[in-house]
mmCIF file of C-alpha atoms and ligand atoms in Angstrom:
data_model
loop_
_atom_site.group_PDB
_atom_site.id
_atom_site.type_symbol
_atom_site.label_atom_id
_atom_site.label_comp_id
_atom_site.label_asym_id
_atom_site.label_seq_id
_atom_site.Cartn_x
_atom_site.Cartn_y
_atom_site.Cartn_z
ATOM 1 C CA MET A 3 51.462 114.913 69.879
ATOM 2 C CA THR A 4 51.711 115.103 73.643
ATOM 3 C CA ASP A 5 47.964 115.522 74.155
ATOM 4 C CA CYS A 6 47.089 112.510 71.989
ATOM 5 C CA ILE A 7 46.314 109.406 74.055
ATOM 6 C CA PHE A 8 47.351 107.000 71.289
ATOM 7 C CA CYS A 9 50.652 108.850 70.732
ATOM 8 C CA ARG A 10 51.228 108.420 74.447
ATOM 9 C CA ILE A 11 50.467 104.692 74.227
ATOM 10 C CA ALA A 12 52.833 104.444 71.233
ATOM 11 C CA ALA A 13 55.515 106.199 73.306
ATOM 12 C CA GLY A 14 54.969 103.824 76.228
ATOM 13 C CA GLU A 15 53.800 106.652 78.476
ATOM 14 C CA ILE A 16 50.364 105.103 79.029
ATOM 15 C CA PRO A 17 50.096 101.372 79.678
ATOM 16 C CA ALA A 18 48.301 99.144 77.215
ATOM 17 C CA LYS A 19 47.910 95.403 76.680
ATOM 18 C CA VAL A 20 50.178 95.223 73.660
ATOM 19 C CA VAL A 21 49.744 92.368 71.188
ATOM 20 C CA GLU A 22 52.382 93.441 68.691
ATOM 21 C CA GLU A 23 54.728 96.350 68.176
ATOM 22 C CA ASN A 24 57.210 97.231 65.463
ATOM 23 C CA ASP A 25 58.734 100.402 63.976
ATOM 24 C CA ASP A 26 55.444 101.273 62.266
ATOM 25 C CA LEU A 27 52.668 100.255 64.608
ATOM 26 C CA VAL A 28 51.378 99.205 67.976
ATOM 27 C CA ALA A 29 48.489 96.749 68.340
ATOM 28 C CA PHE A 30 46.810 96.626 71.741
ATOM 29 C CA HIS A 31 43.577 95.464 73.334
ATOM 30 C CA ASP A 32 40.736 97.982 73.407
ATOM 31 C CA LEU A 33 39.888 99.247 76.896
ATOM 32 C CA SER A 34 36.181 98.830 76.203
ATOM 33 C CA PRO A 35 35.916 95.713 74.036
ATOM 34 C CA GLN A 36 32.928 95.443 71.726
ATOM 35 C CA ALA A 37 33.599 91.793 70.887
ATOM 36 C CA PRO A 38 35.444 88.893 72.578
ATOM 37 C CA VAL A 39 38.493 89.970 70.567
ATOM 38 C CA HIS A 40 38.872 93.734 70.098
ATOM 39 C CA VAL A 41 42.310 95.025 69.263
ATOM 40 C CA LEU A 42 43.318 98.463 68.014
ATOM 41 C CA ILE A 43 46.100 98.809 65.461
ATOM 42 C CA ILE A 44 47.634 102.276 65.342
ATOM 43 C CA PRO A 45 50.489 103.797 63.365
ATOM 44 C CA LYS A 46 53.179 105.221 65.644
ATOM 45 C CA GLN A 47 53.137 108.288 63.406
ATOM 46 C CA HIS A 48 50.360 110.679 64.335
ATOM 47 C CA LEU A 49 47.677 110.848 61.668
ATOM 48 C CA ALA A 50 44.354 112.228 62.882
ATOM 49 C CA GLY A 51 42.292 109.782 60.877
ATOM 50 C CA ALA A 52 41.645 108.218 57.498
ATOM 51 C CA ASN A 53 41.390 111.658 55.875
ATOM 52 C CA ASP A 54 45.080 112.188 56.654
ATOM 53 C CA ILE A 55 46.061 109.220 54.489
ATOM 54 C CA GLY A 56 47.580 110.408 51.232
ATOM 55 C CA GLU A 57 49.933 108.958 48.652
ATOM 56 C CA GLY A 58 52.839 109.658 51.010
ATOM 57 C CA GLU A 59 51.344 107.401 53.661
ATOM 58 C CA ALA A 60 50.599 104.537 51.246
ATOM 59 C CA PRO A 61 53.774 102.533 52.077
ATOM 60 C CA LEU A 62 53.127 102.855 55.823
ATOM 61 C CA ILE A 63 49.461 101.898 55.502
ATOM 62 C CA GLY A 64 50.424 99.006 53.248
ATOM 63 C CA ARG A 65 52.898 97.694 55.804
ATOM 64 C CA ILE A 66 50.311 98.057 58.572
ATOM 65 C CA TRP A 67 47.704 96.178 56.532
ATOM 66 C CA ALA A 68 50.217 93.467 55.729
ATOM 67 C CA ARG A 69 50.556 92.848 59.472
ATOM 68 C CA ILE A 70 46.819 92.612 60.149
ATOM 69 C CA PRO A 71 46.377 88.948 59.088
ATOM 70 C CA ARG A 72 49.435 88.102 61.201
ATOM 71 C CA ILE A 73 47.969 89.924 64.187
ATOM 72 C CA ALA A 74 44.687 88.044 63.601
ATOM 73 C CA GLU A 75 46.672 84.818 63.506
ATOM 74 C CA ALA A 76 48.412 85.649 66.784
ATOM 75 C CA LEU A 77 44.975 86.303 68.307
ATOM 76 C CA GLY A 78 43.714 82.945 67.019
ATOM 77 C CA VAL A 79 41.032 84.422 64.755
ATOM 78 C CA ARG A 80 42.695 84.437 61.343
ATOM 79 C CA ASP A 81 40.581 81.605 59.964
ATOM 80 C CA THR A 82 37.412 82.067 61.999
ATOM 81 C CA GLY A 83 36.511 85.521 60.727
ATOM 82 C CA TYR A 84 37.237 89.035 61.814
ATOM 83 C CA ARG A 85 36.261 92.578 60.909
ATOM 84 C CA VAL A 86 38.535 95.595 60.510
ATOM 85 C CA VAL A 87 36.891 98.989 60.978
ATOM 86 C CA THR A 88 38.090 102.582 60.821
ATOM 87 C CA ASN A 89 35.695 105.250 62.000
ATOM 88 C CA CYS A 90 36.448 108.558 60.263
ATOM 89 C CA GLY A 91 34.924 111.615 61.933
ATOM 90 C CA ALA A 92 32.707 111.957 64.978
ATOM 91 C CA PRO A 93 29.449 111.248 63.072
ATOM 92 C CA ALA A 94 30.933 107.883 62.037
ATOM 93 C CA GLY A 95 31.866 107.088 65.636
ATOM 94 C CA GLN A 96 35.466 108.292 65.835
ATOM 95 C CA SER A 97 36.289 109.346 69.387
ATOM 96 C CA VAL A 98 40.106 109.231 69.347
ATOM 97 C CA PHE A 99 41.638 111.394 66.649
ATOM 98 C CA HIS A 100 44.686 109.283 65.941
ATOM 99 C CA LEU A 101 44.204 106.857 63.056
ATOM 100 C CA HIS A 102 43.371 103.345 64.223
ATOM 101 C CA PHE A 103 41.969 100.133 62.875
ATOM 102 C CA HIS A 104 39.633 98.137 65.084
ATOM 103 C CA LEU A 105 40.093 94.366 64.700
ATOM 104 C CA LEU A 106 36.935 92.692 66.009
ATOM 105 C CA ALA A 107 36.270 88.963 66.234
ATOM 106 C CA GLY A 108 34.815 86.188 68.322
ATOM 107 C CA ARG A 109 31.115 86.795 67.712
ATOM 108 C CA ALA A 110 28.726 87.014 64.786
ATOM 109 C CA MET A 111 28.806 90.444 63.138
ATOM 110 C CA GLY A 112 25.757 92.137 61.697
ATOM 111 C CA TRP A 113 25.649 93.970 58.405
ATOM 112 C CA PRO A 114 25.148 96.808 57.740
ATOM 113 C CA PRO A 115 27.027 98.054 60.800
ATOM 114 C CA GLY A 116 25.166 100.439 63.066
HETATM 115 P P1 LIG B 11 36.930 105.237 67.919
HETATM 116 O O1 LIG B 11 35.679 105.529 68.717
HETATM 117 O O2 LIG B 11 36.684 104.560 66.608
HETATM 118 O O3 LIG B 11 37.763 106.499 67.792
HETATM 119 O O4 LIG B 11 37.753 104.197 68.769
HETATM 120 C C1 LIG B 11 38.510 104.576 69.879
HETATM 121 C C2 LIG B 11 38.665 103.352 70.718
HETATM 122 O O5 LIG B 11 39.727 103.582 71.614
HETATM 123 C C3 LIG B 11 37.445 102.983 71.548
HETATM 124 O O6 LIG B 11 37.020 101.681 71.210
HETATM 125 C C4 LIG B 11 37.953 103.073 72.989
HETATM 126 O O7 LIG B 11 37.397 102.072 73.818
HETATM 127 C C5 LIG B 11 39.450 102.892 72.803
HETATM 128 N N1 LIG B 11 40.323 103.457 73.814
HETATM 129 C C6 LIG B 11 40.297 104.716 74.295
HETATM 130 N N2 LIG B 11 41.290 104.907 75.187
HETATM 131 C C7 LIG B 11 41.957 103.718 75.282
HETATM 132 C C8 LIG B 11 43.076 103.258 76.018
HETATM 133 N N3 LIG B 11 43.740 104.060 76.892
HETATM 134 N N4 LIG B 11 43.477 101.978 75.857
HETATM 135 C C9 LIG B 11 42.817 101.166 75.004
HETATM 136 N N5 LIG B 11 41.762 101.546 74.252
HETATM 137 C C10 LIG B 11 41.330 102.802 74.387
#
C-alpha cells in the first residue's frame, strides 16, 4: 500500500534503523522509543493489524515469531527480559495500521500494561 508508512519502510522508500531484514519481515528501531530498547517487527506483507491474521497467515506469523528471540539476542536482551506487544485497534493504542510487534526491553515493565 503506497500510503502505508510501514509498507514504505519495508520497500526502502523511507529510511529506518534496520536491525534485521529477510523475505518475510523488517525489524527496525522505533522513532519514539518507549524503553531503552524498542524495536518494531513488521511483516513485509501488508496486514492492517492482528485482526487480519487468519489461518492463511499462520506460516508467516510463525516464521516471524521464530525470529523474535534471535532479534532479541542480536539486541543483547534475549536473556535479560523483553516484552512483545501488538496493539490492535485505536482504543488499544494502535496508531499505524500495518501489523507490527513492539519488542521492548532495558527497563522494568509494569503489569498490567496501561
Ligand atoms: P502503534 O501505536 O502500536 O501502532 O505503534 C506504532 C509505532 O510506530 C509507534 O511506536 C511509533 O513511534 C512508531 N513509528 C511511527 N512512524 C515510524 C517511523 N517512520 N519509523 C520508526 N517508527 C515509527
